[in-house]
XYZ file of C-alpha atoms in Angstrom:
274
model
C -16.570 -20.021 16.284
C -12.971 -20.297 15.035
C -10.835 -17.968 12.882
C -7.322 -17.894 11.404
C -5.540 -14.558 10.959
C -2.518 -13.877 8.709
C -0.470 -10.695 9.164
C 3.083 -9.613 8.356
C 5.621 -10.079 11.154
C 5.991 -6.292 11.408
C 2.243 -6.108 12.121
C 2.223 -8.836 14.769
C 1.197 -6.382 17.499
C -1.816 -5.357 15.414
C -2.722 -8.998 14.774
C -2.602 -9.651 18.511
C -5.025 -6.772 19.122
C -7.402 -8.146 16.505
C -7.189 -11.612 18.076
C -7.969 -10.186 21.512
C -11.048 -8.510 20.086
C -12.140 -11.719 18.348
C -11.865 -13.522 21.689
C -14.278 -10.931 23.137
C -16.706 -11.962 20.391
C -16.254 -15.596 21.480
C -14.206 -16.353 18.366
C -11.195 -18.581 18.995
C -8.480 -16.885 16.944
C -5.116 -18.253 15.784
C -2.491 -15.775 14.585
C -0.032 -16.537 11.763
C 2.858 -14.412 10.503
C 4.229 -16.998 8.050
C 2.247 -17.513 4.872
C 3.259 -21.157 4.365
C 2.091 -22.089 7.869
C -1.198 -20.266 7.358
C -2.092 -21.949 4.055
C -0.872 -25.353 5.220
C -3.021 -25.133 8.359
C -6.060 -24.218 6.289
C -5.400 -27.131 3.948
C -5.005 -29.638 6.786
C -8.039 -28.469 8.752
C -11.190 -30.541 8.571
C -14.191 -29.232 6.689
C -16.177 -26.654 8.688
C -13.510 -26.687 11.400
C -12.650 -23.033 10.667
C -15.485 -20.543 10.370
C -13.529 -17.829 8.563
C -10.013 -16.599 7.807
C -8.624 -13.052 7.779
C -5.687 -11.737 5.720
C -4.145 -8.267 5.656
C -4.827 -6.958 2.141
C -1.428 -5.229 1.982
C 0.406 -8.585 2.182
C -0.290 -9.372 -1.467
C -0.415 -7.737 -4.866
C -3.691 -9.120 -6.162
C -2.535 -8.920 -9.779
C 0.229 -11.396 -8.888
C -1.385 -13.505 -6.147
C -5.094 -13.747 -5.394
C -5.897 -15.264 -1.951
C -9.427 -16.164 -3.071
C -8.059 -18.240 -5.947
C -5.546 -19.856 -3.595
C -8.435 -20.783 -1.310
C -10.192 -22.411 -4.268
C -7.221 -24.732 -4.720
C -7.665 -26.194 -1.210
C -9.718 -29.302 -0.454
C -12.450 -27.148 1.058
C -13.105 -23.416 1.137
C -13.189 -21.169 4.186
C -14.932 -17.753 4.066
C -12.192 -15.208 3.580
C -11.923 -11.615 4.831
C -9.300 -9.403 3.174
C -9.300 -6.679 5.781
C -7.441 -3.419 5.168
C -8.756 -3.452 1.594
C -9.117 0.259 0.744
C -11.766 -0.023 -1.961
C -15.050 -0.569 -0.114
C -16.303 2.406 1.944
C -15.627 1.819 5.668
C -19.293 1.309 6.508
C -19.775 -1.265 3.702
C -16.780 -3.531 4.250
C -18.686 -6.401 5.874
C -21.151 -6.478 2.958
C -18.199 -6.323 0.547
C -16.587 -9.345 2.225
C -19.830 -11.280 1.820
C -20.129 -10.344 -1.862
C -16.519 -11.315 -2.615
C -16.971 -14.739 -1.007
C -20.174 -15.436 -2.898
C -18.527 -14.278 -6.148
C -15.504 -16.562 -5.874
C -16.960 -19.570 -4.105
C -20.500 -19.505 -5.610
C -22.362 -22.683 -4.672
C -19.593 -23.756 -2.288
C -20.380 -20.781 -0.039
C -24.068 -20.915 0.763
C -26.146 -17.866 1.640
C -26.868 -19.299 5.077
C -23.138 -19.739 5.780
C -22.178 -16.142 4.975
C -25.362 -14.774 6.525
C -24.457 -16.420 9.814
C -21.101 -14.651 9.753
C -22.409 -11.170 9.019
C -23.094 -10.114 12.665
C -19.481 -10.933 13.580
C -18.092 -9.364 10.403
C -19.976 -6.126 11.054
C -18.476 -5.927 14.535
C -15.019 -6.608 13.085
C -15.661 -3.900 10.490
C -16.493 -1.340 13.193
C -13.489 -2.394 15.255
C -11.105 -2.021 12.314
C -12.606 1.353 11.390
C -11.859 2.668 14.887
C -8.583 3.530 16.548
C -6.841 0.386 15.328
C -7.220 1.677 11.768
C -4.236 3.974 12.382
C -2.049 0.976 13.247
C -3.030 -1.428 10.500
C -1.180 0.071 7.548
C -0.526 3.284 5.646
C -3.015 2.031 3.095
C -6.077 2.683 5.242
C -5.123 5.535 7.507
C -7.846 8.158 7.978
C -7.533 11.251 5.836
C -5.422 13.972 7.358
C -6.859 17.389 8.079
C -7.226 19.359 4.888
C -4.612 21.981 4.047
C -3.775 24.092 1.023
C -2.255 21.088 -0.712
C -3.965 17.942 0.622
C -2.489 14.532 -0.107
C -4.589 12.215 -2.290
C -6.005 8.959 -1.022
C -3.973 6.322 -2.890
C -6.909 3.991 -3.482
C -9.094 6.740 -4.964
C -6.287 8.217 -7.045
C -5.340 4.830 -8.536
C -8.959 3.891 -9.189
C -9.447 7.226 -10.986
C -6.462 6.560 -13.230
C -7.029 2.826 -13.726
C -3.871 1.742 -11.903
C -3.482 -1.622 -10.187
C -2.937 -2.409 -6.504
C 0.826 -2.731 -7.051
C 1.010 0.895 -8.238
C -1.217 1.880 -5.327
C 1.143 0.238 -2.863
C 4.100 2.128 -4.362
C 2.211 5.436 -4.340
C 1.226 4.860 -0.704
C 4.862 4.379 0.241
C 5.910 7.562 -1.564
C 3.123 9.512 0.156
C 4.231 8.296 3.572
C 7.815 9.423 2.838
C 7.291 12.778 1.110
C 10.523 14.717 0.861
C 12.679 11.675 1.623
C 15.192 10.222 -0.820
C 14.208 6.591 -1.511
C 16.532 4.138 -3.234
C 15.329 1.739 -5.909
C 16.429 -1.133 -3.673
C 14.281 0.129 -0.778
C 11.275 0.560 -3.079
C 11.697 -2.937 -4.536
C 11.870 -4.445 -1.057
C 8.621 -2.687 -0.150
C 6.893 -4.119 -3.232
C 8.442 -7.578 -3.540
C 10.504 -8.071 -0.339
C 13.696 -8.290 -2.411
C 15.458 -6.460 -5.236
C 16.668 -7.961 -8.509
C 17.029 -6.642 -12.094
C 13.534 -7.811 -13.051
C 11.974 -6.029 -10.067
C 13.996 -2.885 -10.758
C 12.756 -2.823 -14.357
C 9.144 -3.193 -13.180
C 9.701 -0.460 -10.596
C 10.790 1.997 -13.298
C 7.578 1.229 -15.192
C 5.451 1.779 -12.086
C 7.147 5.109 -11.323
C 6.714 6.255 -14.930
C 2.971 5.469 -14.809
C 2.518 7.246 -11.467
C 4.436 10.276 -12.750
C 2.199 10.498 -15.807
C -0.952 10.230 -13.687
C 0.288 12.932 -11.291
C 1.057 15.240 -14.200
C -2.418 14.753 -15.709
C -4.360 15.178 -12.446
C -4.879 18.880 -11.740
C -6.319 18.108 -8.287
C -2.968 16.728 -7.119
C 0.122 18.892 -6.617
C 2.810 16.254 -6.371
C 5.753 15.085 -8.424
C 8.352 12.322 -8.272
C 11.899 13.416 -9.061
C 14.933 11.316 -9.897
C 17.621 12.236 -7.389
C 21.250 11.131 -7.460
C 21.883 7.571 -8.669
C 18.935 5.180 -8.322
C 17.095 7.438 -5.866
C 13.668 9.039 -6.084
C 11.900 11.659 -3.996
C 8.264 12.779 -3.947
C 7.686 16.494 -3.429
C 4.781 18.888 -3.486
C 4.877 20.973 -6.655
C 4.746 24.177 -4.609
C 7.948 23.131 -2.798
C 10.289 26.119 -2.989
C 13.426 24.153 -2.170
C 16.215 24.084 -4.771
C 15.330 21.660 -7.584
C 17.483 18.763 -8.729
C 18.236 18.561 -12.447
C 19.172 15.393 -14.295
C 20.273 17.150 -17.501
C 21.311 20.594 -18.699
C 18.109 20.680 -20.748
C 16.027 20.406 -17.584
C 17.961 23.307 -16.090
C 17.355 25.619 -19.053
C 13.658 24.694 -19.178
C 13.298 25.814 -15.566
C 15.874 28.629 -15.775
C 13.265 31.394 -15.733
C 11.846 30.124 -12.438
C 15.076 30.337 -10.475
C 18.031 32.688 -10.344
C 21.496 31.748 -9.154
C 24.054 34.189 -7.792
C 27.648 33.048 -7.494
C 29.906 35.095 -5.227
C 33.581 34.093 -5.157
C 34.988 33.926 -1.641
C 38.660 34.297 -2.607
C 39.162 37.396 -4.791
C 42.950 36.841 -5.049
C 42.355 33.355 -6.444
C 39.929 34.733 -9.021
C 42.381 37.432 -10.130
C 45.112 34.837 -10.553
C 43.094 32.883 -13.095
C 41.296 35.812 -14.708
């Protein structure tokens, strides 16, 4: 059995661990970190030469690029596993992979072909749900221990509010950097790998939608604040640190919540200008 695996360069070490495990299952695995090489190799391979391919879900925004549709454009289709996809429950991921392949490839992907892969896919599912899950991506990390203000699971939160995978990816990044000041350029690079005016405009829309969803969801105690020029920070709403105000109006709205005491250090200076 043969498999191709595509991961981001920053996740190469994880891809190598997955490949080592596939070898234990007697699956000859080839690792790719460059998308063009991966798709070109699939296109040039002979029919039935590759038993299945694996792609890290977090590599793509499915509303902009769908790997299943890209596979359809090739001369022949290879069963595709989008691992690290947060939507199916951990114990149902192998079945989900089978359903997705049958949905997209219909008659081209016979029942016998996917059925023959299920034993291997179930073992891959269990492997990915184990310790390696912590290394794959922030998108699928196990839930942290509950506290008084638990963090939401991005995939569940976005599904509840009807938000796409691109918004989920942005929310995941904010959640992994709570309390940190993030520039618009950094956020754009995380979403699109580069920053330009078009991306910045889309980013503002994404942040606005996430802010609205956070404000409406009483089960979540989080907010995204604009900080300095082109910087944002996510905080818990029970954060008692000094707030940042963009306008005087914001200050007066919150004035009752905070009191400020100004004590001059140089009394002689104050008397001079009194």
